[in-house]
Amino acid sequence: IIANYQGTGIMKPIVDAVAGGVDATRAILTGGERTRFTGEVLRYLKGYYNPETIKTASKDAWSVLKGAIDIANVDLRSIPNYKPGTFLGNTEKVIQVYTRALESMDVFFHKLTSAGTKAQLDYRASKGVSTAGGAQKKADEIATKELFRSPLTVDGEGKLVNAVGQVARGLQHYTYNENPIVRIPAKLTLPFIRTPTNILKTGLEYNPLSGALNLYGNGNKTEQVAKMIVGASMIAPMITKGLSGEITFGYPTDPAAREAQRAANIPEYSVKIGDNWYSYARMHPSIAFNLAMIGAVSQAVHENKYNEEKGGAIAQALAISSLKFLSGQAYLKSLGNFMDAMQGEEGKMAQFVSNVPQQLVPFRAMLSWVNRLMSENQTKIDTEKGFGSQVLQSIMLQIPGLSDD
């Protein structure tokens, strides 16, 4: 919900305003016609926050929650359907309350974004800028992209992000493999493909470095440049915080440093504001990925992993932060645990194995979030115990009331 609102209610109008300035500059320098206008931002906001739009969006969201409208999200629809009345069928029915809640929020924000964008495109039309395929169709496509539901590859989106989409498409094939030995582990490790891929693509678009690379093959360079400018404006004031250790990345790989950070109750993927630490992991990728990059560079500098002679520290940190931060998200937590286990981090293989039975815990993701809010300490697995005990601990860590036992 937070990321959806941040992306559609805050970041999109800001990007559109910057895009209007970028387009005006381009028109002055080249003598070309204007295609974007700062005035369209006001039209977007009026359409987005229109009381009638909000009322209609709320009705549609409620219809999804009640089951009157089918789930349209490809990732959520990939959850298997079991025969009603059976144990698995009843379990799925309970879990669908949560998936429908997720879908209802997507439907709500899609309606707001589409309405705002339609008003925005109508304003452009009044300035003589037509929309290929019709304003409503384009508005729906833009809303779908803003909510991370676009196809894995889209023509004109940029060579870099489409390359990411191609890789995701290759991984997706494993989840459809006829061989159950391949298909089942793939589905458990990568339960969702489209949503996390689009989150990664959005993060890359807003980063000045990867965004510049994505100009190649991009059919909307004005918007891409605007996203780079917005991303750079977020990075600049945060560099000092990063260098002073007030923006964290993942826990250090060094055991002593990792234990020291946990003992100090300094969480991973967080930023210190005042005397408190706040997680940026669930923020919109335009914010989260840039903070993750700063945290990754800062951690690399403090751990002396990179130096001037080796060079490429920022580029390496960008790649590492993108992959590791993404794999740490709820969508790909299993993959993240596996990557950490391959790097030798204690307890991560048990967490990777525990992800299988965790899929059967209703509202597991929500319970885990509530548990993090309630817990006063950075609870961790006791790696001195046996492997079976570590797996059980991993499951208990996700459930309020059991994580401190």
Coordinates of N, CA, C and O in Angstrom, one line a residue, residues 76-216:
L76 N -0.3 -13.3 -8.6 CA -1.3 -13.9 -7.6 C -2.1 -15.0 -8.2 O -2.4 -16.0 -7.5
R77 N -2.4 -14.9 -9.5 CA -3.1 -16.0 -10.1 C -2.3 -17.2 -10.3 O -2.8 -18.3 -10.6
S78 N -1.0 -17.1 -10.2 CA -0.1 -18.3 -10.4 C -0.2 -19.2 -9.2 O 0.3 -20.3 -9.2
I79 N -0.8 -18.8 -8.1 CA -1.0 -19.6 -6.9 C -1.9 -20.7 -7.3 O -3.0 -20.5 -7.8
P80 N -1.6 -22.0 -7.0 CA -2.4 -23.1 -7.5 C -3.8 -23.2 -6.9 O -4.0 -22.7 -5.8
N81 N -4.7 -23.7 -7.6 CA -6.1 -23.8 -7.2 C -6.3 -25.3 -6.8 O -6.1 -26.2 -7.6
Y82 N -6.8 -25.5 -5.6 CA -7.0 -26.9 -5.1 C -8.5 -27.1 -5.0 O -9.3 -26.2 -5.0
K83 N -8.9 -28.4 -5.0 CA -10.3 -28.8 -5.0 C -11.0 -28.3 -3.7 O -10.5 -28.5 -2.6
P84 N -12.1 -27.6 -3.9 CA -12.9 -27.1 -2.7 C -13.3 -28.2 -1.7 O -13.6 -29.3 -2.2
G85 N -13.2 -27.9 -0.4 CA -13.6 -28.9 0.5 C -12.5 -29.8 1.1 O -12.6 -30.4 2.1
T86 N -11.4 -29.8 0.3 CA -10.2 -30.6 0.8 C -9.4 -29.7 1.7 O -9.6 -28.5 1.9
F87 N -8.4 -30.3 2.4 CA -7.6 -29.6 3.4 C -6.8 -28.5 2.6 O -6.8 -27.3 3.1
L88 N -6.2 -28.8 1.5 CA -5.5 -27.8 0.7 C -6.4 -26.7 0.2 O -6.1 -25.6 0.1
G89 N -7.6 -27.2 -0.2 CA -8.6 -26.2 -0.7 C -9.0 -25.2 0.3 O -9.2 -24.0 0.0
N90 N -9.3 -25.7 1.5 CA -9.7 -24.9 2.6 C -8.5 -23.9 3.0 O -8.8 -22.8 3.4
T91 N -7.3 -24.5 3.0 CA -6.1 -23.6 3.3 C -6.0 -22.5 2.3 O -5.8 -21.4 2.7
E92 N -6.2 -22.9 1.0 CA -6.1 -21.8 0.0 C -7.2 -20.8 0.2 O -6.9 -19.6 -0.1
K93 N -8.3 -21.2 0.6 CA -9.4 -20.3 0.8 C -9.1 -19.2 1.8 O -9.4 -18.0 1.7
V94 N -8.4 -19.7 2.9 CA -8.0 -18.7 3.9 C -6.9 -17.8 3.4 O -7.0 -16.6 3.6
I95 N -5.9 -18.4 2.7 CA -4.8 -17.6 2.1 C -5.4 -16.6 1.1 O -4.8 -15.5 1.0
Q96 N -6.4 -16.9 0.4 CA -6.9 -16.0 -0.6 C -7.5 -14.7 -0.1 O -7.6 -13.7 -0.8
V97 N -7.8 -14.7 1.2 CA -8.3 -13.5 1.9 C -7.1 -12.4 1.8 O -7.3 -11.3 1.5
Y98 N -5.9 -12.9 2.0 CA -4.7 -12.0 2.0 C -4.4 -11.6 0.5 O -4.2 -10.5 0.2
T99 N -4.5 -12.6 -0.4 CA -4.1 -12.3 -1.8 C -5.2 -11.4 -2.4 O -4.9 -10.5 -3.2
R100 N -6.4 -11.5 -2.0 CA -7.5 -10.6 -2.5 C -7.3 -9.2 -1.9 O -7.6 -8.2 -2.5
A101 N -6.8 -9.2 -0.7 CA -6.5 -7.8 -0.1 C -5.4 -7.1 -0.9 O -5.5 -5.9 -1.1
L102 N -4.4 -7.9 -1.3 CA -3.3 -7.3 -2.1 C -3.9 -6.8 -3.4 O -3.6 -5.7 -3.9
E103 N -4.7 -7.7 -4.1 CA -5.3 -7.4 -5.3 C -6.2 -6.1 -5.2 O -6.2 -5.3 -6.1
S104 N -7.0 -6.1 -4.2 CA -7.9 -5.0 -4.0 C -7.2 -3.6 -3.9 O -7.7 -2.6 -4.5
M105 N -6.0 -3.6 -3.3 CA -5.3 -2.4 -3.2 C -4.7 -2.0 -4.5 O -4.6 -0.8 -4.9
D106 N -4.3 -3.0 -5.3 CA -3.8 -2.7 -6.7 C -4.9 -2.1 -7.5 O -4.7 -1.2 -8.3
V107 N -6.1 -2.7 -7.4 CA -7.2 -2.2 -8.2 C -7.6 -0.8 -7.8 O -7.9 0.1 -8.6
F108 N -7.5 -0.5 -6.5 CA -7.8 0.8 -6.0 C -6.9 1.9 -6.6 O -7.3 2.9 -7.2
F109 N -5.6 1.6 -6.5 CA -4.6 2.6 -7.0 C -4.6 2.6 -8.5 O -4.2 3.7 -9.1
H110 N -4.9 1.5 -9.1 CA -4.9 1.5 -10.6 C -6.0 2.4 -11.1 O -5.8 3.2 -12.1
K111 N -7.2 2.4 -10.4 CA -8.3 3.3 -10.8 C -7.9 4.7 -10.7 O -8.2 5.6 -11.5
L112 N -7.3 5.1 -9.5 CA -6.9 6.5 -9.3 C -5.9 6.9 -10.3 O -6.0 8.0 -10.9
T113 N -4.9 6.1 -10.6 CA -3.8 6.4 -11.5 C -4.3 6.6 -12.9 O -3.9 7.5 -13.6
S114 N -5.2 5.6 -13.3 CA -5.7 5.7 -14.7 C -6.5 6.9 -14.9 O -6.5 7.6 -15.9
A115 N -7.4 7.3 -13.9 CA -8.2 8.5 -14.0 C -7.3 9.8 -14.0 O -7.6 10.7 -14.8
G116 N -6.3 9.8 -13.2 CA -5.4 11.0 -13.2 C -4.7 11.1 -14.5 O -4.5 12.2 -15.1
T117 N -4.2 10.0 -15.0 CA -3.4 10.0 -16.3 C -4.3 10.3 -17.5 O -3.9 11.0 -18.4
K118 N -5.6 9.8 -17.5 CA -6.5 10.2 -18.5 C -6.7 11.7 -18.6 O -6.7 12.3 -19.7
A119 N -6.9 12.3 -17.4 CA -7.0 13.8 -17.4 C -5.8 14.5 -17.9 O -5.8 15.5 -18.6
Q120 N -4.6 13.9 -17.6 CA -3.4 14.4 -18.0 C -3.2 14.3 -19.5 O -2.8 15.3 -20.1
L121 N -3.6 13.2 -20.1 CA -3.5 13.0 -21.5 C -4.5 13.9 -22.3 O -4.2 14.4 -23.4
D122 N -5.6 14.1 -21.7 CA -6.6 15.0 -22.3 C -6.0 16.5 -22.3 O -6.3 17.2 -23.3
Y123 N -5.3 16.8 -21.3 CA -4.7 18.2 -21.3 C -3.7 18.3 -22.4 O -3.6 19.3 -23.1
R124 N -2.9 17.2 -22.6 CA -1.9 17.2 -23.7 C -2.6 17.4 -25.1 O -2.2 18.1 -26.0
A125 N -3.8 16.7 -25.2 CA -4.5 16.7 -26.4 C -5.0 18.1 -26.7 O -5.1 18.6 -27.9
S126 N -5.3 18.9 -25.6 CA -5.8 20.3 -25.8 C -4.6 21.1 -26.3 O -4.9 22.2 -26.9
K127 N -3.4 20.7 -26.2 CA -2.2 21.4 -26.6 C -1.8 20.9 -28.0 O -0.7 21.3 -28.5
G128 N -2.6 20.0 -28.6 CA -2.2 19.5 -29.9 C -1.4 18.2 -29.9 O -0.9 17.8 -31.0
V129 N -1.2 17.6 -28.7 CA -0.4 16.3 -28.7 C -1.4 15.1 -28.6 O -2.0 14.9 -27.6
S130 N -1.4 14.3 -29.6 CA -2.3 13.2 -29.7 C -1.7 12.0 -29.0 O -0.5 11.9 -28.8
T131 N -2.6 11.0 -28.6 CA -2.1 9.8 -28.0 C -2.4 8.6 -28.8 O -3.6 8.4 -29.1
A132 N -1.4 7.9 -29.3 CA -1.6 6.8 -30.1 C -2.4 5.7 -29.4 O -2.1 5.3 -28.3
G133 N -3.4 5.2 -30.0 CA -4.2 4.1 -29.5 C -5.3 4.6 -28.6 O -6.1 3.8 -28.1
G134 N -5.4 5.9 -28.3 CA -6.5 6.4 -27.5 C -6.0 6.7 -26.1 O -5.1 6.0 -25.5
A135 N -6.5 7.8 -25.5 CA -6.1 8.2 -24.1 C -6.4 7.2 -23.0 O -5.5 7.0 -22.2
Q136 N -7.6 6.6 -23.1 CA -7.9 5.7 -22.0 C -7.1 4.5 -22.0 O -6.6 4.0 -20.9
K137 N -6.8 3.9 -23.2 CA -5.9 2.7 -23.3 C -4.5 3.0 -22.8 O -3.9 2.3 -22.0
K138 N -4.0 4.2 -23.2 CA -2.7 4.6 -22.7 C -2.7 4.8 -21.2 O -1.7 4.5 -20.5
A139 N -3.7 5.4 -20.7 CA -3.8 5.7 -19.3 C -3.8 4.4 -18.5 O -3.1 4.3 -17.4
D140 N -4.5 3.4 -19.0 CA -4.5 2.1 -18.3 C -3.1 1.4 -18.4 O -2.7 0.8 -17.4
E141 N -2.4 1.5 -19.5 CA -1.1 1.0 -19.6 C -0.1 1.6 -18.7 O 0.7 1.0 -18.0
I142 N -0.2 2.9 -18.5 CA 0.7 3.7 -17.6 C 0.4 3.3 -16.2 O 1.3 3.1 -15.4
A143 N -0.9 3.2 -15.8 CA -1.2 2.8 -14.5 C -0.7 1.4 -14.2 O -0.3 1.1 -13.1
T144 N -0.8 0.5 -15.1 CA -0.3 -0.9 -15.0 C 1.2 -0.9 -14.7 O 1.7 -1.6 -13.8
K145 N 1.9 -0.1 -15.4 CA 3.4 0.0 -15.2 C 3.7 0.6 -13.9 O 4.6 0.1 -13.2
E146 N 3.0 1.6 -13.5 CA 3.3 2.2 -12.2 C 3.0 1.3 -11.0 O 3.6 1.5 -9.9
L147 N 2.2 0.3 -11.2 CA 1.9 -0.7 -10.1 C 2.6 -2.0 -10.3 O 2.2 -3.0 -9.8
F148 N 3.7 -2.0 -11.1 CA 4.6 -3.1 -11.3 C 3.9 -4.4 -11.9 O 4.3 -5.5 -11.6
R149 N 2.9 -4.1 -12.8 CA 2.2 -5.3 -13.4 C 2.4 -5.4 -14.9 O 1.7 -6.1 -15.5
S150 N 3.3 -4.6 -15.4 CA 3.6 -4.6 -16.9 C 4.1 -6.0 -17.3 O 4.7 -6.7 -16.5
P151 N 4.1 -6.3 -18.6 CA 4.7 -7.5 -19.1 C 6.2 -7.4 -18.8 O 6.8 -6.3 -18.6
L152 N 6.9 -8.5 -18.8 CA 8.3 -8.6 -18.5 C 9.2 -7.7 -19.5 O 10.2 -7.1 -19.1
T153 N 8.8 -7.6 -20.7 CA 9.4 -6.8 -21.7 C 8.4 -5.9 -22.4 O 7.3 -6.4 -22.7
V154 N 8.7 -4.7 -22.7 CA 7.8 -3.8 -23.4 C 8.6 -3.0 -24.4 O 9.7 -2.5 -24.1
D155 N 8.2 -3.0 -25.6 CA 8.9 -2.3 -26.7 C 9.1 -0.8 -26.3 O 8.1 -0.1 -25.9
G156 N 10.3 -0.3 -26.5 CA 10.6 1.1 -26.3 C 10.8 1.5 -24.8 O 11.0 2.6 -24.5
E157 N 10.9 0.5 -24.0 CA 11.1 0.8 -22.5 C 12.5 1.0 -22.2 O 12.9 1.4 -21.1
G158 N 13.4 0.6 -23.1 CA 14.9 0.7 -22.9 C 15.5 -0.6 -22.9 O 15.0 -1.6 -22.4
K159 N 16.7 -0.6 -23.5 CA 17.5 -1.9 -23.7 C 17.8 -2.5 -22.3 O 17.8 -3.8 -22.2
L160 N 18.2 -1.7 -21.3 CA 18.7 -2.3 -20.1 C 17.5 -3.0 -19.3 O 17.7 -4.2 -18.9
V161 N 16.4 -2.3 -19.1 CA 15.3 -2.9 -18.4 C 14.7 -4.1 -19.1 O 14.2 -5.0 -18.5
N162 N 14.7 -4.0 -20.5 CA 14.2 -5.1 -21.2 C 15.1 -6.3 -21.2 O 14.7 -7.5 -21.3
A163 N 16.4 -6.1 -21.0 CA 17.4 -7.2 -20.8 C 17.1 -7.9 -19.5 O 17.1 -9.1 -19.4
V164 N 16.7 -7.1 -18.5 CA 16.3 -7.7 -17.2 C 15.1 -8.5 -17.3 O 15.0 -9.6 -16.8
G165 N 14.1 -8.0 -18.1 CA 12.9 -8.7 -18.4 C 13.2 -10.0 -19.1 O 12.5 -11.0 -18.8
Q166 N 14.1 -10.0 -20.0 CA 14.4 -11.3 -20.8 C 15.0 -12.3 -19.8 O 14.7 -13.5 -20.0
V167 N 15.9 -11.9 -18.9 CA 16.4 -12.8 -17.9 C 15.3 -13.4 -17.1 O 15.3 -14.6 -16.8
A168 N 14.4 -12.6 -16.6 CA 13.3 -13.0 -15.8 C 12.4 -14.0 -16.6 O 11.9 -15.0 -16.1
R169 N 12.2 -13.8 -17.9 CA 11.4 -14.7 -18.7 C 12.1 -16.0 -18.8 O 11.4 -17.1 -18.8
G170 N 13.4 -16.0 -18.9 CA 14.2 -17.3 -18.9 C 14.0 -18.1 -17.6 O 13.8 -19.3 -17.6
L171 N 14.0 -17.3 -16.5 CA 13.8 -18.0 -15.2 C 12.3 -18.5 -15.1 O 12.1 -19.6 -14.5
Q172 N 11.4 -17.8 -15.6 CA 10.0 -18.2 -15.6 C 9.8 -19.5 -16.3 O 8.9 -20.3 -15.8
H173 N 10.5 -19.8 -17.3 CA 10.4 -21.1 -18.0 C 10.6 -22.3 -17.1 O 10.0 -23.3 -17.3
Y174 N 11.5 -22.1 -16.1 CA 11.7 -23.2 -15.2 C 10.5 -23.5 -14.3 O 10.3 -24.7 -13.9
T175 N 9.7 -22.5 -14.0 CA 8.5 -22.7 -13.2 C 7.4 -23.5 -14.0 O 6.4 -23.9 -13.4
Y176 N 7.6 -23.5 -15.3 CA 6.6 -24.2 -16.2 C 7.2 -25.6 -16.8 O 6.6 -26.2 -17.6
N177 N 8.4 -25.9 -16.3 CA 9.1 -27.1 -16.8 C 8.2 -28.3 -16.6 O 7.6 -28.5 -15.5
E178 N 8.2 -29.2 -17.6 CA 7.4 -30.5 -17.4 C 8.0 -31.4 -16.4 O 7.3 -32.2 -15.8
N179 N 9.3 -31.3 -16.2 CA 10.0 -32.1 -15.2 C 9.7 -31.6 -13.8 O 10.1 -30.5 -13.4
P180 N 9.0 -32.4 -12.9 CA 8.7 -31.9 -11.6 C 9.9 -31.6 -10.7 O 9.9 -30.8 -9.8
I181 N 11.0 -32.3 -11.0 CA 12.2 -32.1 -10.2 C 12.8 -30.7 -10.5 O 13.4 -30.1 -9.6
V182 N 12.5 -30.1 -11.7 CA 12.9 -28.8 -12.0 C 11.8 -27.8 -11.6 O 12.1 -26.7 -11.0
R183 N 10.5 -28.1 -11.9 CA 9.4 -27.2 -11.8 C 9.2 -26.9 -10.3 O 9.0 -25.7 -9.9
I184 N 9.1 -27.9 -9.4 CA 8.7 -27.7 -8.0 C 9.7 -26.8 -7.3 O 9.3 -25.8 -6.6
P185 N 11.0 -27.1 -7.3 CA 12.0 -26.2 -6.6 C 12.0 -24.8 -7.2 O 12.1 -23.8 -6.5
A186 N 11.7 -24.7 -8.5 CA 11.7 -23.4 -9.1 C 10.5 -22.6 -8.6 O 10.6 -21.4 -8.3
K187 N 9.3 -23.2 -8.5 CA 8.1 -22.5 -8.0 C 8.3 -22.1 -6.6 O 7.8 -21.0 -6.1
L188 N 9.0 -22.9 -5.8 CA 9.2 -22.6 -4.4 C 10.2 -21.5 -4.2 O 10.1 -20.6 -3.3
T189 N 11.2 -21.5 -5.0 CA 12.3 -20.5 -4.9 C 11.8 -19.2 -5.6 O 12.2 -18.1 -5.1
L190 N 11.1 -19.2 -6.7 CA 10.7 -18.1 -7.4 C 9.1 -18.1 -7.6 O 8.6 -18.3 -8.6
P191 N 8.4 -17.9 -6.4 CA 6.9 -18.0 -6.5 C 6.3 -16.9 -7.4 O 5.2 -17.0 -7.9
F192 N 7.0 -15.7 -7.4 CA 6.6 -14.6 -8.2 C 7.7 -14.2 -9.1 O 8.8 -14.2 -8.8
I193 N 7.3 -13.8 -10.3 CA 8.3 -13.3 -11.3 C 8.0 -11.9 -11.8 O 8.9 -11.0 -11.7
R194 N 6.8 -11.6 -12.2 CA 6.5 -10.3 -12.9 C 6.7 -9.1 -11.9 O 7.3 -8.2 -12.2
T195 N 6.1 -9.2 -10.7 CA 6.1 -8.1 -9.8 C 7.5 -7.7 -9.4 O 7.9 -6.6 -9.5
P196 N 8.4 -8.7 -8.9 CA 9.7 -8.3 -8.5 C 10.6 -7.8 -9.6 O 11.4 -7.0 -9.5
T197 N 10.3 -8.4 -10.8 CA 11.1 -7.9 -12.0 C 10.8 -6.5 -12.3 O 11.7 -5.7 -12.6
N198 N 9.5 -6.1 -12.3 CA 9.1 -4.7 -12.5 C 9.6 -3.8 -11.4 O 9.9 -2.6 -11.7
I199 N 9.7 -4.3 -10.2 CA 10.3 -3.5 -9.1 C 11.7 -3.2 -9.4 O 12.2 -2.0 -9.3
L200 N 12.5 -4.2 -9.8 CA 13.9 -4.0 -10.2 C 14.0 -3.0 -11.4 O 14.8 -2.1 -11.3
K201 N 13.2 -3.2 -12.4 CA 13.2 -2.3 -13.6 C 13.0 -0.9 -13.2 O 13.7 0.0 -13.6
T202 N 12.0 -0.6 -12.3 CA 11.7 0.7 -11.8 C 12.9 1.3 -11.1 O 13.3 2.5 -11.3
G203 N 13.5 0.5 -10.2 CA 14.7 1.0 -9.4 C 15.8 1.4 -10.4 O 16.5 2.4 -10.1
L204 N 16.0 0.6 -11.4 CA 17.1 0.9 -12.4 C 16.8 2.2 -13.2 O 17.7 3.0 -13.5
E205 N 15.5 2.4 -13.5 CA 15.1 3.6 -14.2 C 15.4 4.9 -13.4 O 15.8 5.9 -14.0
Y206 N 15.3 4.8 -12.1 CA 15.4 6.0 -11.2 C 16.9 6.2 -10.8 O 17.1 7.3 -10.2
N207 N 17.7 5.3 -11.1 CA 19.1 5.5 -10.7 C 19.9 6.2 -11.8 O 19.7 5.9 -13.0
P208 N 20.6 7.3 -11.5 CA 21.3 8.1 -12.5 C 22.2 7.3 -13.4 O 22.3 7.5 -14.7
L209 N 22.9 6.3 -12.9 CA 23.8 5.5 -13.7 C 23.1 4.5 -14.6 O 23.3 4.5 -15.8
S210 N 22.3 3.7 -14.0 CA 21.6 2.7 -14.8 C 20.5 3.3 -15.7 O 20.3 2.9 -16.8
G211 N 20.0 4.5 -15.2 CA 19.0 5.2 -16.0 C 19.6 5.7 -17.3 O 19.0 5.7 -18.4
A212 N 20.9 6.2 -17.2 CA 21.6 6.7 -18.4 C 21.8 5.6 -19.4 O 21.6 5.8 -20.6
L213 N 22.1 4.4 -18.9 CA 22.3 3.2 -19.8 C 20.9 2.9 -20.5 O 20.9 2.4 -21.6
N214 N 19.9 3.1 -19.7 CA 18.5 2.7 -20.3 C 18.0 3.7 -21.3 O 16.9 3.5 -21.9
L215 N 18.7 4.8 -21.5 CA 18.3 5.7 -22.6 C 18.4 5.1 -24.0 O 17.7 5.4 -24.9
Y216 N 19.3 4.1 -24.0 CA 19.5 3.4 -25.3 C 18.3 2.5 -25.6 O 17.9 1.7 -24.8

